[in-house]
PDB file of C-alpha atoms in Angstrom:
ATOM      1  CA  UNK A 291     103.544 108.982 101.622  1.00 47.00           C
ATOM      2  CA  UNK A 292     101.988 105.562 103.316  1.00 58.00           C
ATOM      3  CA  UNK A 293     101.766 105.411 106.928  1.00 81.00           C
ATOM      4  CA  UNK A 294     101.159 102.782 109.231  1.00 88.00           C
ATOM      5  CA  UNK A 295      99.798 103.425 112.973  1.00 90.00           C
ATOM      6  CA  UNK A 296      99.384 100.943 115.755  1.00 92.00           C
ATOM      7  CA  UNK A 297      98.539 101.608 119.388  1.00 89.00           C
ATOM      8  CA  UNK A 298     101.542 100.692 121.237  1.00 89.00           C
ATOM      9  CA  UNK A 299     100.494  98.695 124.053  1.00 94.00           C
ATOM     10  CA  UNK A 300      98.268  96.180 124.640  1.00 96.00           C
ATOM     11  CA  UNK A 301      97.270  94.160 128.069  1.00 97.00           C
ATOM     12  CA  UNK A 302      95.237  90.609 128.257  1.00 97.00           C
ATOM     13  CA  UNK A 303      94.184  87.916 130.282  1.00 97.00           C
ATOM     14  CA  UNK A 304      95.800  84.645 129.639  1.00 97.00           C
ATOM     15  CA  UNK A 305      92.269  82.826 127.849  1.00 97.00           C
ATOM     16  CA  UNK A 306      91.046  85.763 126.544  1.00 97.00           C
ATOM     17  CA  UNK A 307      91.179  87.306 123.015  1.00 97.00           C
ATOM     18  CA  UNK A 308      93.140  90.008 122.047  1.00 97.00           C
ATOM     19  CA  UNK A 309      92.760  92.722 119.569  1.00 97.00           C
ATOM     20  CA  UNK A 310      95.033  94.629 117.849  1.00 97.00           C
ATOM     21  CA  UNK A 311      94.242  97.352 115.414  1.00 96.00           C
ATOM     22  CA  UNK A 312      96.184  99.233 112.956  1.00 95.00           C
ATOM     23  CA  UNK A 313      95.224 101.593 110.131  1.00 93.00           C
ATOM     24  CA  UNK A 314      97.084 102.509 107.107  1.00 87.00           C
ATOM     25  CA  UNK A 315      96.789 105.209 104.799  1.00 81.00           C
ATOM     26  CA  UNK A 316      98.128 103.776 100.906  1.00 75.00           C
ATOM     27  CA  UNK A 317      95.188 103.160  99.027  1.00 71.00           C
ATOM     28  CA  UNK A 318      97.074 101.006  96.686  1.00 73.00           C
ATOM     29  CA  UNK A 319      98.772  98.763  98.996  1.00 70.00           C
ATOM     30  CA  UNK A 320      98.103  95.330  97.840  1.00 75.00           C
ATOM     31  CA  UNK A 321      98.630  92.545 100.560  1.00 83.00           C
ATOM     32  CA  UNK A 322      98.845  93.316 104.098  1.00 88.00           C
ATOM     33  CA  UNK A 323     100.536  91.593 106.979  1.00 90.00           C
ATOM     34  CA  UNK A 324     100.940  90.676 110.466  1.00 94.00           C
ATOM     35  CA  UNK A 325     104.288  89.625 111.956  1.00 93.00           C
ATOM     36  CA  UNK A 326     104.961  88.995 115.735  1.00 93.00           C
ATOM     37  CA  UNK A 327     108.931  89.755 116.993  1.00 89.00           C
ATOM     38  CA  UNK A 328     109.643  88.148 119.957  1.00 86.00           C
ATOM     39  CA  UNK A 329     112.930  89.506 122.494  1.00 78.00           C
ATOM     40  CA  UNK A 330     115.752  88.798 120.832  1.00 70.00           C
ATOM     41  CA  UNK A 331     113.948  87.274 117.713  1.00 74.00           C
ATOM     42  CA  UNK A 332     113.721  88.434 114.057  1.00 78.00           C
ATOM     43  CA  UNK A 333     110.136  88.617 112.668  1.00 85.00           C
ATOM     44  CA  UNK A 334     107.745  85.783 112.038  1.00 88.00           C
ATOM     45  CA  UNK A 335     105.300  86.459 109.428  1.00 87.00           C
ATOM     46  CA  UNK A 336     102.032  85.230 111.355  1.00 91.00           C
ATOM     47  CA  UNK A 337      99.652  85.622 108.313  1.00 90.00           C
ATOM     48  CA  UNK A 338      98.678  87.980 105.380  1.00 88.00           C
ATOM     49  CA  UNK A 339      95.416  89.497 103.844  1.00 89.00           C
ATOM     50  CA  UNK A 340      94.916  90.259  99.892  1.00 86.00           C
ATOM     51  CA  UNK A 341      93.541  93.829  99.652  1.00 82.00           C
ATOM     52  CA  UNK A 342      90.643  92.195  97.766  1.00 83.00           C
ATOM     53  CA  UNK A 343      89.744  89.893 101.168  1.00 85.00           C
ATOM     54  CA  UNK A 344      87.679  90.903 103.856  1.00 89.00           C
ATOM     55  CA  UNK A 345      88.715  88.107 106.162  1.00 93.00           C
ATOM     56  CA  UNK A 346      91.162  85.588 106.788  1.00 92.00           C
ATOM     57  CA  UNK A 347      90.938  82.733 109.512  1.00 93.00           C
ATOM     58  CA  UNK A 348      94.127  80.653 110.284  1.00 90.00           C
ATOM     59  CA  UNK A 349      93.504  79.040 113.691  1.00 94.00           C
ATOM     60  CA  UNK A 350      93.091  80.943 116.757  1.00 96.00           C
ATOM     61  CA  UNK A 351      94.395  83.553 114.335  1.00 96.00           C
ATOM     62  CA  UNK A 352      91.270  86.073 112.328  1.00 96.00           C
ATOM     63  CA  UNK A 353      92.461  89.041 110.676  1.00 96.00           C
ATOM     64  CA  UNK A 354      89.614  91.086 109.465  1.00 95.00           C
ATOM     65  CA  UNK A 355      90.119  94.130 106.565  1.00 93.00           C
ATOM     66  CA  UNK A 356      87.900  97.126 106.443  1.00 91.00           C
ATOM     67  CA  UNK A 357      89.544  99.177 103.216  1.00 88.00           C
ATOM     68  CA  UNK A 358      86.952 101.224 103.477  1.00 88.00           C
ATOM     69  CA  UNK A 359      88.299 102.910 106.530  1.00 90.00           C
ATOM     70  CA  UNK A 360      91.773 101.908 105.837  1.00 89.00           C
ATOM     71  CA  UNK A 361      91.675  99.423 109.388  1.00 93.00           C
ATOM     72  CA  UNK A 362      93.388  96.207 109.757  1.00 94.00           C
ATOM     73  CA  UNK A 363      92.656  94.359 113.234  1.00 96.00           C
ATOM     74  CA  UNK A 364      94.298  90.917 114.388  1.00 97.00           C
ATOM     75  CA  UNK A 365      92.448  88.601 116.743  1.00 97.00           C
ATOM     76  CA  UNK A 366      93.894  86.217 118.678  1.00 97.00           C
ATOM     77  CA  UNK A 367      91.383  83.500 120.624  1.00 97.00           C
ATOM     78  CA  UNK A 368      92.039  82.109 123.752  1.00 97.00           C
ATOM     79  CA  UNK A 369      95.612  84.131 124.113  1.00 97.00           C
ATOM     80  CA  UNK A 370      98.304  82.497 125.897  1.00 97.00           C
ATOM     81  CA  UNK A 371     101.328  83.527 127.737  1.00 95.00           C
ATOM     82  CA  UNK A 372     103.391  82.632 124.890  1.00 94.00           C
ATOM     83  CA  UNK A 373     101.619  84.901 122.499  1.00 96.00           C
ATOM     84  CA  UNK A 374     103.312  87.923 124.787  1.00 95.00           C
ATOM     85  CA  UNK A 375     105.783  89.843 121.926  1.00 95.00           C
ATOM     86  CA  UNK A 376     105.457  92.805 119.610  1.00 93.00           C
ATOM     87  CA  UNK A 377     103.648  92.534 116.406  1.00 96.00           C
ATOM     88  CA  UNK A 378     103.527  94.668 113.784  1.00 93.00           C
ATOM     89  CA  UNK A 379     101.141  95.194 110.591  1.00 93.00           C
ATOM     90  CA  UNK A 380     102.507  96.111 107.629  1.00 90.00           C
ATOM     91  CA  UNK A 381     101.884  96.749 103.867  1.00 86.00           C
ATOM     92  CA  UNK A 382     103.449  96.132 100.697  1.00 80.00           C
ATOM     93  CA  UNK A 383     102.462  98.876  97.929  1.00 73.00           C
ATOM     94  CA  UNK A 384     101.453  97.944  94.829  1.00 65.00           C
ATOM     95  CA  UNK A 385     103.687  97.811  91.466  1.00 63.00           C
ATOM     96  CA  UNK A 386     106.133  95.501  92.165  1.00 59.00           C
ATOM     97  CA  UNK A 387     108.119  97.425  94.065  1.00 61.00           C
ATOM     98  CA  UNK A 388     107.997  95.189  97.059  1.00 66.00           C
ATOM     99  CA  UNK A 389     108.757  98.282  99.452  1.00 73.00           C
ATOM    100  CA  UNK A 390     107.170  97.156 103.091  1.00 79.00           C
ATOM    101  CA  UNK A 391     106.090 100.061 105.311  1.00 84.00           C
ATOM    102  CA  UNK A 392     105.239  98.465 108.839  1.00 88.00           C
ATOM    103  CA  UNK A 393     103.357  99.960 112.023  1.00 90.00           C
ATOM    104  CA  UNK A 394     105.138 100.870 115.098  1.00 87.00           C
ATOM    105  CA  UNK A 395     104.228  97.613 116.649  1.00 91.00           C
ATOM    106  CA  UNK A 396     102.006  96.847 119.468  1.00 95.00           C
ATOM    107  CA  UNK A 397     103.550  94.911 122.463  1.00 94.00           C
ATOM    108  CA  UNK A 398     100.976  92.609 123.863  1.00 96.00           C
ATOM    109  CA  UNK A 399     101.320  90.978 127.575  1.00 96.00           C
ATOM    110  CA  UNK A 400      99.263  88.245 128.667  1.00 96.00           C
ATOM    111  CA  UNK A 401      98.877  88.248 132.089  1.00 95.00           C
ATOM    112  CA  UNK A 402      98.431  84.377 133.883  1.00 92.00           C
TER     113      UNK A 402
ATOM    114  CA  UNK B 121     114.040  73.945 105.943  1.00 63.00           C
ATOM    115  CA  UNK B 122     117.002  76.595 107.233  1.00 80.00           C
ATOM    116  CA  UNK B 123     115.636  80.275 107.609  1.00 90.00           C
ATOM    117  CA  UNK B 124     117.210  83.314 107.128  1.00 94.00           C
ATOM    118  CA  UNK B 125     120.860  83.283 108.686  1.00 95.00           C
ATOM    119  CA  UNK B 126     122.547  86.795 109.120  1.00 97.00           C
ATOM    120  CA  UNK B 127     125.967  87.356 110.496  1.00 97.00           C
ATOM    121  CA  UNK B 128     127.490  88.923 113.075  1.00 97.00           C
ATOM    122  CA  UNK B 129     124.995  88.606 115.742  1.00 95.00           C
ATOM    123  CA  UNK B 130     126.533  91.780 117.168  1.00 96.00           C
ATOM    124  CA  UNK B 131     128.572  94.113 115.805  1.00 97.00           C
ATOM    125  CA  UNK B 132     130.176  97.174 117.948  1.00 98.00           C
ATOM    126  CA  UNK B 133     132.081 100.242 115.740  1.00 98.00           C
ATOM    127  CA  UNK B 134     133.212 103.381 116.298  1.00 98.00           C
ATOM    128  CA  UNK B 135     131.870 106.522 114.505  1.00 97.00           C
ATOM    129  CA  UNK B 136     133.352 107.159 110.885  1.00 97.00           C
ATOM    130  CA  UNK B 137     134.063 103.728 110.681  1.00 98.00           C
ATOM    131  CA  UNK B 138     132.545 101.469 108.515  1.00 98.00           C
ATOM    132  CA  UNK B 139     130.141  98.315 109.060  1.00 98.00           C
ATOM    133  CA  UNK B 140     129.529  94.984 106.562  1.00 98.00           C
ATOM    134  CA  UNK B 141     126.351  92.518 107.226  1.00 98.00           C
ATOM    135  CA  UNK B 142     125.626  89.545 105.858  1.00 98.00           C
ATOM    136  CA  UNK B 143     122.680  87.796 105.084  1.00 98.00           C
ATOM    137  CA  UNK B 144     121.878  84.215 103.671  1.00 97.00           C
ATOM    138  CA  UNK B 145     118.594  83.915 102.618  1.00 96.00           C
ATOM    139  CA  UNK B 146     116.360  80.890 102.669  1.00 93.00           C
ATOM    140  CA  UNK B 147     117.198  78.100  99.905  1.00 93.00           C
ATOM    141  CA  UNK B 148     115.291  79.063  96.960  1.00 89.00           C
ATOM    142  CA  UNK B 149     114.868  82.454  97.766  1.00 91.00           C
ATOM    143  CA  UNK B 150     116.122  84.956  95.256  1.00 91.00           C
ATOM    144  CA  UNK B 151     115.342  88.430  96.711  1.00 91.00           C
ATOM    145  CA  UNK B 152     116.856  89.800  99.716  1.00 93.00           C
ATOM    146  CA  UNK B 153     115.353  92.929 101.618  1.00 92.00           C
ATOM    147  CA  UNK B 154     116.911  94.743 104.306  1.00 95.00           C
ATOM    148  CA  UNK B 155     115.595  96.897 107.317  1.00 93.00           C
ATOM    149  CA  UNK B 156     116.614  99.066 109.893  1.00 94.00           C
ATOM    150  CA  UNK B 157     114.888  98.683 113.247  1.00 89.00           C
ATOM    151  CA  UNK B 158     115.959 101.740 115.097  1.00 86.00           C
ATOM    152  CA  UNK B 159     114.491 102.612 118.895  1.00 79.00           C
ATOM    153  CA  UNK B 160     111.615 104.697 118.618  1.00 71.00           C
ATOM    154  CA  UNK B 161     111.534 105.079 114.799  1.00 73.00           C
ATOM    155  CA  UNK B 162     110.298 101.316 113.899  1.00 78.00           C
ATOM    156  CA  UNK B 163     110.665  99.185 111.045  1.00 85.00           C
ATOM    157  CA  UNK B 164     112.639 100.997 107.941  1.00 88.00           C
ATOM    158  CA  UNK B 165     112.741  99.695 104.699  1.00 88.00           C
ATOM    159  CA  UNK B 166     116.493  99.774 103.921  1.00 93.00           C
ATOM    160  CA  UNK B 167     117.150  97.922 100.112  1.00 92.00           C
ATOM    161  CA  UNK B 168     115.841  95.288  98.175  1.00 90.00           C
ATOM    162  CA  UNK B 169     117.820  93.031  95.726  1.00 91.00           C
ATOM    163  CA  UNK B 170     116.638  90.848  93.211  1.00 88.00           C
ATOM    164  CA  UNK B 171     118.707  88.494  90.949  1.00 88.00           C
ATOM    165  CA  UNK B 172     121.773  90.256  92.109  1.00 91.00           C
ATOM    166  CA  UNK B 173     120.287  93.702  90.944  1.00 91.00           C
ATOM    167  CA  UNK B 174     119.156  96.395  93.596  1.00 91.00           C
ATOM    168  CA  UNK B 175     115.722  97.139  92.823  1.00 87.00           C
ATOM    169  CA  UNK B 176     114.707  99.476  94.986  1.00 86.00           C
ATOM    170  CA  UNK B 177     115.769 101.984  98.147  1.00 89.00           C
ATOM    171  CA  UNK B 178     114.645 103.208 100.974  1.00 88.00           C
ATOM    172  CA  UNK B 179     115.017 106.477 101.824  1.00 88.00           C
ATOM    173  CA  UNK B 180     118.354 105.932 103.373  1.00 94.00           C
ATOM    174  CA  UNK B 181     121.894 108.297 102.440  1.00 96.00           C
ATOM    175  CA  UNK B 182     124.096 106.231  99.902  1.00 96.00           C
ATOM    176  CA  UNK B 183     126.352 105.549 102.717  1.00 97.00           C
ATOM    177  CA  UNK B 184     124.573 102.271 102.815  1.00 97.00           C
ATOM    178  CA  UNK B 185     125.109 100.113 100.002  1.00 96.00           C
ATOM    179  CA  UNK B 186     124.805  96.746  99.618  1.00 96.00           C
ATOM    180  CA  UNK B 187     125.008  93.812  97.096  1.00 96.00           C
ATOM    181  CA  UNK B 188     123.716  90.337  96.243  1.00 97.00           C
ATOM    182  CA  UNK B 189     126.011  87.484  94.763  1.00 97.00           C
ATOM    183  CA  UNK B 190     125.526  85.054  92.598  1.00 96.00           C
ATOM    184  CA  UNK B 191     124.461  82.255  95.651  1.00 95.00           C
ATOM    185  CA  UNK B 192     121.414  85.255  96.557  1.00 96.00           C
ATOM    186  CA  UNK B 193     123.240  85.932  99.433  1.00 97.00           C
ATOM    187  CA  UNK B 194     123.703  89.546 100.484  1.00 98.00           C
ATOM    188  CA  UNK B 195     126.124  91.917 101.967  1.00 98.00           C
ATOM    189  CA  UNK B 196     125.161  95.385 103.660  1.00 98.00           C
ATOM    190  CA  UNK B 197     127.158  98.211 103.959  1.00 98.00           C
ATOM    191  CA  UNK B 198     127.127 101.309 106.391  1.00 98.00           C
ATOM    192  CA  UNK B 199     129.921 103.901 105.669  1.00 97.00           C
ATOM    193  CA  UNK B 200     131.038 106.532 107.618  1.00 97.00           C
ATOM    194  CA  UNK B 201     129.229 105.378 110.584  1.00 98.00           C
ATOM    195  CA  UNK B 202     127.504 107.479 112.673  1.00 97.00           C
ATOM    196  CA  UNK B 203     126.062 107.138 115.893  1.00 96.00           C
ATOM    197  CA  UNK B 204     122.476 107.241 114.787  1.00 94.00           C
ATOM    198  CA  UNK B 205     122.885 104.095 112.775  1.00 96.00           C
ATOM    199  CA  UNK B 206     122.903 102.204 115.871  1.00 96.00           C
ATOM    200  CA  UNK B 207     119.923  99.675 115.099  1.00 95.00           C
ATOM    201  CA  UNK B 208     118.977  96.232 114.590  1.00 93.00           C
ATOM    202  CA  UNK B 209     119.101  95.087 110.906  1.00 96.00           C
ATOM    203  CA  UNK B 210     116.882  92.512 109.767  1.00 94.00           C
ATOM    204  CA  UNK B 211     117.502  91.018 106.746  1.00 95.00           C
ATOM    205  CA  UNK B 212     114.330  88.982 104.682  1.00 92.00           C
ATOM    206  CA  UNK B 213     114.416  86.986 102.007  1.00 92.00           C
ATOM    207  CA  UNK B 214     111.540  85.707  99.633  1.00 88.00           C
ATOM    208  CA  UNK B 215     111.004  84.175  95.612  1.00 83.00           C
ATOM    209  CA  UNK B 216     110.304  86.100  93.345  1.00 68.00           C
ATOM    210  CA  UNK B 217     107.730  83.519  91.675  1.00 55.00           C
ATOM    211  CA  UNK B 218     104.380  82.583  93.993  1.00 54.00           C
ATOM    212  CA  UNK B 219     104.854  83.818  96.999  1.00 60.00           C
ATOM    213  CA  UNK B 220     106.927  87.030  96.363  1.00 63.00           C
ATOM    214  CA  UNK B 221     105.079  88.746  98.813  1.00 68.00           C
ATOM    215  CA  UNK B 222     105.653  86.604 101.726  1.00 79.00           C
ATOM    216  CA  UNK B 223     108.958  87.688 103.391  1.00 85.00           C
ATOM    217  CA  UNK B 224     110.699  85.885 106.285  1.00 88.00           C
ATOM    218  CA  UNK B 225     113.124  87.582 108.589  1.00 89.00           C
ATOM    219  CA  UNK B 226     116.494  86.415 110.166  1.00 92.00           C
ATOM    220  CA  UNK B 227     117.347  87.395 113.294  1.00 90.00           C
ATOM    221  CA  UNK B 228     119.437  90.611 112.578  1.00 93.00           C
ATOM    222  CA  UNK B 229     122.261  91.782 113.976  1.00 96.00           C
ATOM    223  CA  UNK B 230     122.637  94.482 116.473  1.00 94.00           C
ATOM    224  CA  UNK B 231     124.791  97.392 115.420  1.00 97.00           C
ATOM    225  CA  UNK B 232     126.182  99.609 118.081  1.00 97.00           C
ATOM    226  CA  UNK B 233     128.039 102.648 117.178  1.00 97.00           C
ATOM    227  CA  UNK B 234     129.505 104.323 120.172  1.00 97.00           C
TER     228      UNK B 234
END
């Protein structure tokens, strides 16, 4: 079955960019996504990739696909306090079944 | 635009008893999806409805059940509660015609089963 794996903890300075990986393992998933949960907050799709796409830039947002190795990363520039939450990566498989499987989630703190 | 609205914000049962969640979804927005955010076991895709048919399941017991009426809004329910169904629910909505694939959450309500 698909499986989605994200480290679990990540730690930045407030102005620098963050990284956050995740790799997945359904060959057929089809678009592939990024959504940050902040406490006590549902989840806020960020952005998505087509399977077909390499790279997608939406502001200080970049989210870069490597299907090859089966690796999904989301960079944030110039991260600031109020980018400190969870976010998780997730994919959608292919067929129209619209079942999302999403990561563990990687809690990101931006230290001032 | 209003976004997802789900209802209660809390909900606190006993074990064996049973639950109901609702879930409005975004105006326009014809398919409603359902998850179970558990601690330590992540995001789990619960049920998705479409046009008030389920389409597809997650790989949940059929204690939870659910339906969609004819306004797209959406009801989930947890039988028999027990007290590993303590979990947030999120509910998502998206259309079925463009954008399909973009779903946006509601808040969720928190489930405690003691």
């Amino acid at each position: 079955g698909e499986d989605v794996e994200q480290s679990l903890f990540l730690s930045v300075r407030e102005g620098d960019s963050s990284v956050i990986n995740c790799t997945y393992t359904d060959s057929s998933s089809t678009y592939l996504y990024w959504y940050k949960q902040e406490p006590g907050a549902g989840l806020q799709l960020l952005t998505y990739i087509f399977s077909n796409m390499d790279m997608k830039q939406d502001q200080r947002l970049t989210v870069l696909l490597n299907k090859k190795d089966k690796h999904l990363s989301l960079r944030i520039a110039d991260t600031q306090t109020g980018d400190s939450a969870i976010y998780f990566c997730a994919e959608i498989e292919s067929g129209g079944y619209q079942k999302v499987t999403f990561g563990t989630g990687t809690k990101l703190q931006v230290i001032p | 635009e209003a976004g997802v609205t789900q209802s209660p914000t809390h909900l606190i049962k006993t074990r064996g008893q049973q639950a109901t969640l609702r879930c409005s979804p975004i105006s326009g927005h014809t398919s409603v999806y359902w998850y179970q955010q558990a601690l330590g076991l992540g995001l789990q895709f619960l049920l998705w409805y479409d046009e008030g048919e389920e389409r597809n399941r997650g790989n949940f017991p059929p204690r939870f059940s659910g339906r969609q009426f004819p306004n797209y809004s959406s009801e989930l329910n947890v039988n028999a509660l027990e007290l590993e169904d303590s979990a947030l629910y999120l509910c998502a909505s998206s259309t079925t015609v463009l954008r399909r694939y973009e779903q946006y959450f509601g808040p969720g309500t928190r489930l405690t089963v003691t």
